[in-house]
Short mmCIF file of C-alpha atoms in Angstrom, two decimals:
data_model
loop_
_atom_site.label_atom_id
_atom_site.label_comp_id
_atom_site.label_asym_id
_atom_site.label_seq_id
_atom_site.Cartn_x
_atom_site.Cartn_y
_atom_site.Cartn_z
CA MET A 1 62.42 -69.69 -131.45
CA ILE A 2 64.39 -68.42 -128.45
CA GLU A 3 67.95 -67.29 -129.18
CA VAL A 4 70.40 -68.20 -126.41
CA PRO A 5 72.47 -65.16 -125.37
CA ALA A 6 76.16 -65.58 -126.21
CA GLU A 7 77.18 -64.59 -122.67
CA LEU A 8 75.08 -67.40 -121.18
CA ALA A 9 76.54 -69.90 -123.65
CA ALA A 10 80.06 -68.79 -122.74
CA SER A 11 79.49 -69.02 -118.97
CA GLN A 12 77.91 -72.46 -119.30
CA GLN A 13 80.91 -73.69 -121.25
CA GLU A 14 83.34 -72.15 -118.76
CA TYR A 15 81.72 -73.53 -115.62
CA ASN A 16 80.00 -76.72 -116.81
CA GLY A 17 81.99 -77.88 -119.83
CA GLU A 18 80.31 -80.51 -121.98
CA ALA A 19 77.19 -80.55 -119.79
CA GLY A 20 76.90 -76.80 -120.22
CA ARG A 21 77.28 -77.01 -123.99
CA ALA A 22 74.60 -79.70 -124.15
CA PHE A 23 72.28 -77.60 -121.98
CA VAL A 24 72.72 -74.55 -124.24
CA ALA A 25 72.16 -76.62 -127.39
CA ALA A 26 68.90 -77.97 -125.96
CA LEU A 27 67.60 -74.63 -124.65
CA PRO A 28 65.57 -73.49 -127.69
CA THR A 29 63.72 -76.81 -127.90
CA LEU A 30 63.34 -77.04 -124.13
CA THR A 31 61.93 -73.52 -123.95
CA ALA A 32 59.47 -74.15 -126.77
CA GLY A 33 58.31 -77.32 -125.04
CA PHE A 34 57.51 -75.56 -121.79
CA LEU A 35 55.83 -72.64 -123.54
CA ASP A 36 53.47 -75.20 -125.06
CA ARG A 37 53.14 -77.44 -122.00
CA TRP A 38 52.28 -74.61 -119.60
CA GLU A 39 50.34 -72.58 -122.20
CA LEU A 40 52.61 -69.56 -122.05
CA ALA A 41 53.17 -66.66 -124.45
CA VAL A 42 56.53 -64.88 -124.66
CA ASP A 43 56.17 -61.35 -123.32
CA GLY A 44 59.57 -59.72 -123.74
CA ARG A 45 63.24 -60.29 -124.41
CA PRO A 46 64.88 -63.20 -122.57
CA MET A 47 67.18 -62.31 -119.68
CA HIS A 48 70.03 -64.30 -118.21
CA GLY A 49 72.56 -64.47 -115.42
CA VAL A 50 75.61 -66.70 -115.25
CA ALA A 51 73.60 -69.91 -115.16
CA ALA A 52 69.94 -69.45 -116.14
CA LEU A 53 67.78 -68.23 -119.00
CA VAL A 54 64.70 -66.31 -117.86
CA VAL A 55 61.93 -65.67 -120.37
CA PRO A 56 59.17 -63.14 -119.54
CA VAL A 57 55.84 -64.81 -120.31
CA THR A 58 52.12 -64.49 -119.75
CA ARG A 59 49.94 -67.37 -118.65
CA ARG A 60 46.73 -68.36 -120.39
CA ASP A 61 44.72 -66.13 -118.01
CA GLY A 62 46.96 -63.13 -118.75
CA THR A 63 49.00 -63.31 -115.54
CA PRO A 64 52.60 -62.18 -116.07
CA ALA A 65 55.20 -64.76 -115.09
CA ALA A 66 58.82 -65.75 -115.72
CA LEU A 67 60.00 -69.04 -117.19
CA LYS A 68 63.38 -69.99 -115.69
CA LEU A 69 65.51 -72.68 -117.33
CA GLN A 70 68.80 -73.79 -115.82
CA LEU A 71 71.10 -76.78 -115.67
CA LEU A 72 69.95 -79.15 -112.94
CA ASP A 73 72.74 -79.71 -110.40
CA ASP A 74 73.33 -79.90 -106.64
CA GLU A 75 72.82 -76.14 -106.22
CA THR A 76 69.78 -75.61 -108.43
CA ALA A 77 67.93 -78.75 -107.31
CA GLY A 78 67.14 -77.13 -103.98
CA GLU A 79 65.69 -73.90 -105.37
CA PRO A 80 62.06 -75.07 -105.83
CA VAL A 81 62.23 -76.85 -102.48
CA ALA A 82 63.09 -73.60 -100.69
CA LEU A 83 60.61 -71.53 -102.69
CA ARG A 84 57.82 -73.93 -101.73
CA VAL A 85 58.72 -73.58 -98.05
CA TRP A 86 58.72 -69.77 -98.23
CA ASP A 87 55.59 -69.81 -100.43
CA GLY A 88 56.03 -66.21 -101.55
CA ASP A 89 56.65 -64.94 -98.02
CA GLY A 90 59.80 -62.85 -98.50
CA ALA A 91 60.74 -64.59 -101.75
CA VAL A 92 59.50 -64.92 -105.30
CA ARG A 93 56.53 -67.28 -105.61
CA LEU A 94 56.91 -70.61 -107.42
CA LEU A 95 53.97 -71.20 -109.78
CA ASP A 96 55.01 -74.48 -111.42
CA HIS A 97 58.03 -76.77 -111.57
CA ASP A 98 59.34 -79.66 -113.65
CA PRO A 99 61.50 -81.92 -111.45
CA ALA A 100 63.10 -83.74 -114.38
CA THR A 101 64.73 -80.60 -115.86
CA GLY A 102 64.62 -78.14 -112.97
CA THR A 103 62.57 -75.71 -115.09
CA MET A 104 60.43 -73.34 -113.04
CA LEU A 105 57.57 -70.96 -113.65
CA LEU A 106 57.86 -68.02 -111.28
CA GLU A 107 55.85 -64.93 -110.52
CA ARG A 108 57.24 -61.99 -112.45
CA LEU A 109 59.04 -59.33 -110.45
CA ASP A 110 60.64 -56.13 -111.76
CA PRO A 111 64.15 -56.96 -113.05
CA THR A 112 64.89 -53.25 -113.58
CA ARG A 113 64.51 -52.52 -109.86
CA SER A 114 66.99 -54.45 -107.74
CA LEU A 115 68.64 -53.38 -104.51
CA ALA A 116 71.75 -52.60 -106.57
CA HIS A 117 69.87 -49.52 -107.83
CA LEU A 118 69.05 -48.24 -104.34
CA PRO A 119 71.22 -45.13 -103.76
CA ASP A 120 71.69 -45.69 -100.02
CA ALA A 121 74.05 -48.64 -99.41
CA HIS A 122 73.17 -48.70 -95.71
CA GLU A 123 69.47 -49.05 -96.48
CA SER A 124 70.30 -51.88 -98.89
CA VAL A 125 72.19 -53.72 -96.15
CA LEU A 126 69.29 -53.30 -93.72
CA ILE A 127 66.78 -54.59 -96.28
CA ILE A 128 68.95 -57.67 -96.87
CA ALA A 129 69.29 -58.14 -93.11
CA ARG A 130 65.54 -58.02 -92.58
CA LEU A 131 64.93 -60.44 -95.45
CA LEU A 132 67.54 -62.83 -94.08
CA ALA A 133 66.07 -62.65 -90.59
CA HIS A 134 62.71 -63.68 -92.01
CA LEU A 135 63.83 -66.29 -94.53
CA THR A 136 66.14 -68.05 -92.07
CA SER A 137 63.36 -68.25 -89.47
CA PHE A 138 62.06 -71.27 -91.40
CA PRO A 139 63.48 -74.69 -90.52
CA ALA A 140 65.21 -76.40 -93.42
CA PRO A 141 63.15 -79.19 -95.00
CA PRO A 142 64.64 -82.69 -95.25
CA GLY A 143 66.92 -83.48 -98.15
CA LEU A 144 68.65 -80.14 -98.67
CA ARG A 145 72.42 -79.82 -98.94
CA HIS A 146 73.77 -79.28 -95.44
CA LEU A 147 76.30 -76.68 -94.34
CA ARG A 148 77.89 -79.32 -92.10
CA ASP A 149 78.99 -81.38 -95.10
CA ILE A 150 80.13 -78.37 -97.10
CA ALA A 151 82.16 -77.03 -94.18
CA HIS A 152 83.88 -80.37 -93.56
CA ARG A 153 84.77 -80.64 -97.25
CA MET A 154 86.25 -77.14 -97.16
CA LEU A 155 88.51 -78.13 -94.28
CA GLU A 156 89.55 -81.27 -96.17
CA ARG A 157 90.47 -79.17 -99.23
CA THR A 158 92.45 -76.57 -97.25
CA PRO A 159 95.79 -78.47 -96.95
CA ARG A 160 95.94 -78.98 -100.73
CA ALA A 161 95.16 -75.32 -101.30
CA LEU A 162 97.88 -74.27 -98.87
CA ASP A 163 100.37 -76.40 -100.79
CA ARG A 164 99.66 -74.27 -103.87
CA LEU A 165 100.28 -70.95 -102.09
CA THR A 166 103.65 -69.26 -101.77
CA ASP A 167 102.44 -65.83 -100.64
CA PRO A 168 102.70 -65.67 -96.81
CA ARG A 169 99.77 -63.27 -96.65
CA ALA A 170 97.49 -65.64 -98.56
CA ARG A 171 98.65 -68.62 -96.49
CA ARG A 172 97.94 -66.74 -93.28
CA LEU A 173 94.45 -65.77 -94.44
CA LEU A 174 93.59 -69.34 -95.41
CA THR A 175 95.01 -70.72 -92.14
CA ASP A 176 93.12 -68.20 -90.01
CA CYS A 177 89.83 -68.85 -91.83
CA ALA A 178 90.18 -72.61 -91.45
CA ALA A 179 90.96 -72.25 -87.74
CA ALA A 180 87.82 -70.12 -87.24
CA LEU A 181 85.67 -72.60 -89.14
CA ARG A 182 86.90 -75.52 -87.04
CA GLU A 183 85.43 -73.81 -83.97
CA VAL A 184 81.87 -74.04 -85.31
CA VAL A 185 81.90 -76.83 -87.89
CA ASP A 186 80.28 -79.35 -85.55
CA GLU A 187 77.37 -77.00 -84.73
CA PRO A 188 76.22 -76.13 -88.26
CA GLY A 189 72.59 -75.17 -87.56
CA ASP A 190 69.31 -76.25 -89.12
CA ARG A 191 67.72 -73.15 -90.66
CA LEU A 192 66.74 -72.70 -94.30
CA LEU A 193 69.49 -70.58 -95.88
CA HIS A 194 69.30 -68.63 -99.14
CA TRP A 195 73.15 -68.64 -99.39
CA ASP A 196 73.36 -66.05 -102.20
CA LEU A 197 71.39 -63.00 -101.09
CA HIS A 198 73.33 -60.21 -102.75
CA GLU A 199 71.82 -56.94 -104.01
CA GLU A 200 70.96 -58.18 -107.50
CA ASN A 201 69.05 -61.12 -106.00
CA VAL A 202 66.55 -58.80 -104.31
CA LEU A 203 63.90 -57.38 -106.66
CA ALA A 204 60.95 -55.04 -106.27
CA SER A 205 57.41 -56.35 -106.55
CA THR A 206 53.89 -54.96 -106.68
CA ARG A 207 52.82 -57.15 -103.75
CA ALA A 208 55.82 -56.51 -101.50
CA PRO A 209 58.54 -53.84 -101.52
CA TRP A 210 61.37 -56.37 -101.93
CA LEU A 211 61.55 -60.11 -102.55
CA ALA A 212 64.46 -62.55 -102.71
CA ILE A 213 65.15 -64.53 -105.87
CA ASP A 214 67.58 -67.22 -107.02
CA PRO A 215 68.32 -69.09 -103.79
CA LYS A 216 71.03 -71.75 -103.67
CA PRO A 217 69.61 -73.18 -100.47
CA LEU A 218 71.37 -74.93 -97.64
CA ALA A 219 70.40 -76.21 -94.22
CA GLY A 220 72.58 -74.48 -91.68
CA ASP A 221 73.47 -71.48 -89.53
CA PRO A 222 72.15 -68.03 -90.61
CA ALA A 223 75.60 -66.60 -89.82
CA PHE A 224 76.80 -68.17 -93.08
CA GLU A 225 74.54 -65.70 -94.93
CA LEU A 226 76.35 -62.43 -94.11
CA TRP A 227 79.15 -62.35 -96.68
CA PRO A 228 77.33 -60.91 -99.75
CA ALA A 229 76.11 -57.88 -97.80
CA LEU A 230 79.68 -57.20 -96.60
CA ASP A 231 81.05 -57.50 -100.13
CA ASN A 232 78.41 -55.67 -102.20
CA ARG A 233 79.46 -52.11 -103.12
CA PHE A 234 82.61 -52.77 -101.13
CA ASP A 235 83.67 -50.01 -98.77
CA ALA A 236 86.42 -50.90 -96.30
CA ASP A 237 85.32 -48.21 -93.85
CA ASP A 238 81.80 -49.67 -93.84
CA VAL A 239 82.64 -53.29 -93.03
CA LEU A 240 82.19 -53.07 -89.25
CA TRP A 241 78.96 -51.08 -89.51
CA ARG A 242 77.56 -53.66 -91.91
CA PHE A 243 78.64 -56.61 -89.78
CA ASP A 244 77.11 -55.06 -86.65
CA ALA A 245 73.87 -54.15 -88.46
CA LEU A 246 73.51 -57.65 -89.87
CA THR A 247 74.24 -59.46 -86.62
CA ASP A 248 71.94 -57.14 -84.67
CA THR A 249 69.03 -57.54 -87.09
CA LEU A 250 69.40 -61.33 -87.27
CA GLY A 251 70.00 -61.61 -83.52
CA LEU A 252 73.27 -63.50 -84.02
CA ASP A 253 76.04 -64.22 -81.55
CA ARG A 254 78.92 -62.14 -82.92
CA PRO A 255 81.82 -64.53 -82.22
CA ARG A 256 79.87 -67.32 -83.91
CA ALA A 257 78.93 -65.01 -86.80
CA LEU A 258 82.60 -64.10 -87.20
CA ALA A 259 83.56 -67.76 -87.39
CA TRP A 260 80.98 -68.57 -90.08
CA THR A 261 81.87 -65.41 -92.00
CA HIS A 262 85.48 -66.61 -92.04
CA GLY A 263 84.11 -69.93 -93.28
CA ARG A 264 82.46 -68.11 -96.17
CA LEU A 265 85.74 -66.34 -96.90
CA LEU A 266 87.48 -69.72 -96.87
CA GLN A 267 84.95 -71.01 -99.40
CA ASN A 268 85.57 -68.06 -101.75
CA SER A 269 89.34 -68.36 -101.34
CA LEU A 270 89.35 -72.08 -102.11
CA TRP A 271 87.43 -71.45 -105.31
CA ASN A 272 89.98 -68.82 -106.37
CA ILE A 273 92.97 -71.02 -105.57
CA GLU A 274 91.52 -74.11 -107.26
CA ASP A 275 90.76 -72.04 -110.37
CA GLY A 276 94.30 -70.65 -110.42
CA ARG A 277 93.22 -67.10 -109.57
CA PRO A 278 94.72 -64.81 -106.90
CA LEU A 279 92.77 -64.03 -103.74
CA ASP A 280 90.70 -60.86 -103.97
CA GLU A 281 92.25 -57.81 -102.34
CA ARG A 282 88.93 -56.73 -100.84
CA HIS A 283 88.67 -60.09 -99.09
CA TYR A 284 91.93 -59.41 -97.28
CA GLU A 285 90.50 -56.04 -96.29
CA ILE A 286 87.24 -57.48 -94.96
CA ALA A 287 89.17 -60.04 -92.91
CA GLU A 288 91.44 -57.33 -91.53
CA ARG A 289 88.55 -55.05 -90.60
CA LEU A 290 86.75 -57.89 -88.82
CA ARG A 291 89.85 -58.92 -86.89
CA GLY A 292 89.20 -58.53 -83.20
CA ARG A 293 85.46 -57.91 -83.54
CA SER A 294 83.86 -60.14 -80.95
CA GLY A 295 81.23 -58.22 -79.07
#
């Protein structure tokens, strides 16, 4: 019987309420069912992030794998779709999938060796840039969430968020980000985006040096992908180097990349405001450092 980690139960309750509690309550039975259905043997202690339980397993033929169970929602529904498109090329390979629950069987990577453990932050940024350049070279398949719709909804939410702000600095940041997003919102792109490629979502593998995991895929412009690499291991003095390295490696137009990066900052800021949390100080700093960067 799998024991659900308390931290996963708490995060599910915080973010998903009753649906999260029901998911956690069903996890032991759900896990046992898939162990039997896919003829898997548990091969280590379960791991978890904010949203998913990952159980190391071996298949009937002895192949190591990872059983991933997560609440099926708008974000997670696209994960197997993207992984099938990439088919192990730059990303973890999908071995099996249950559409009804969103449960996936994945190839097993090395969870103890993520980019977060790489000593050189610049090398980490370049690895992420090269992965993004490859992953976003694929056209998005039909049916994925589209950046166009997400961006328009962000702009619709901005006036209500501004009404909740009294700090002039926060209001200015939100206003500037919304203005930048309006410049590109009607040209949202059509590439397959990972959307969440931060350092802990890049793991080492025996078949490739580094592979992406845990996509929250979108169809859209690759410029919307840059934010995590600017924010990881935050260093204000490094922001411009990182932005230039990312845009150079992905071959992006810098003014357009700036606009979509401000769109990503708007997205993060709206989440903070709607949750009643202050805007992050490092986000002000990133915006300030990027101010005026256009070529």
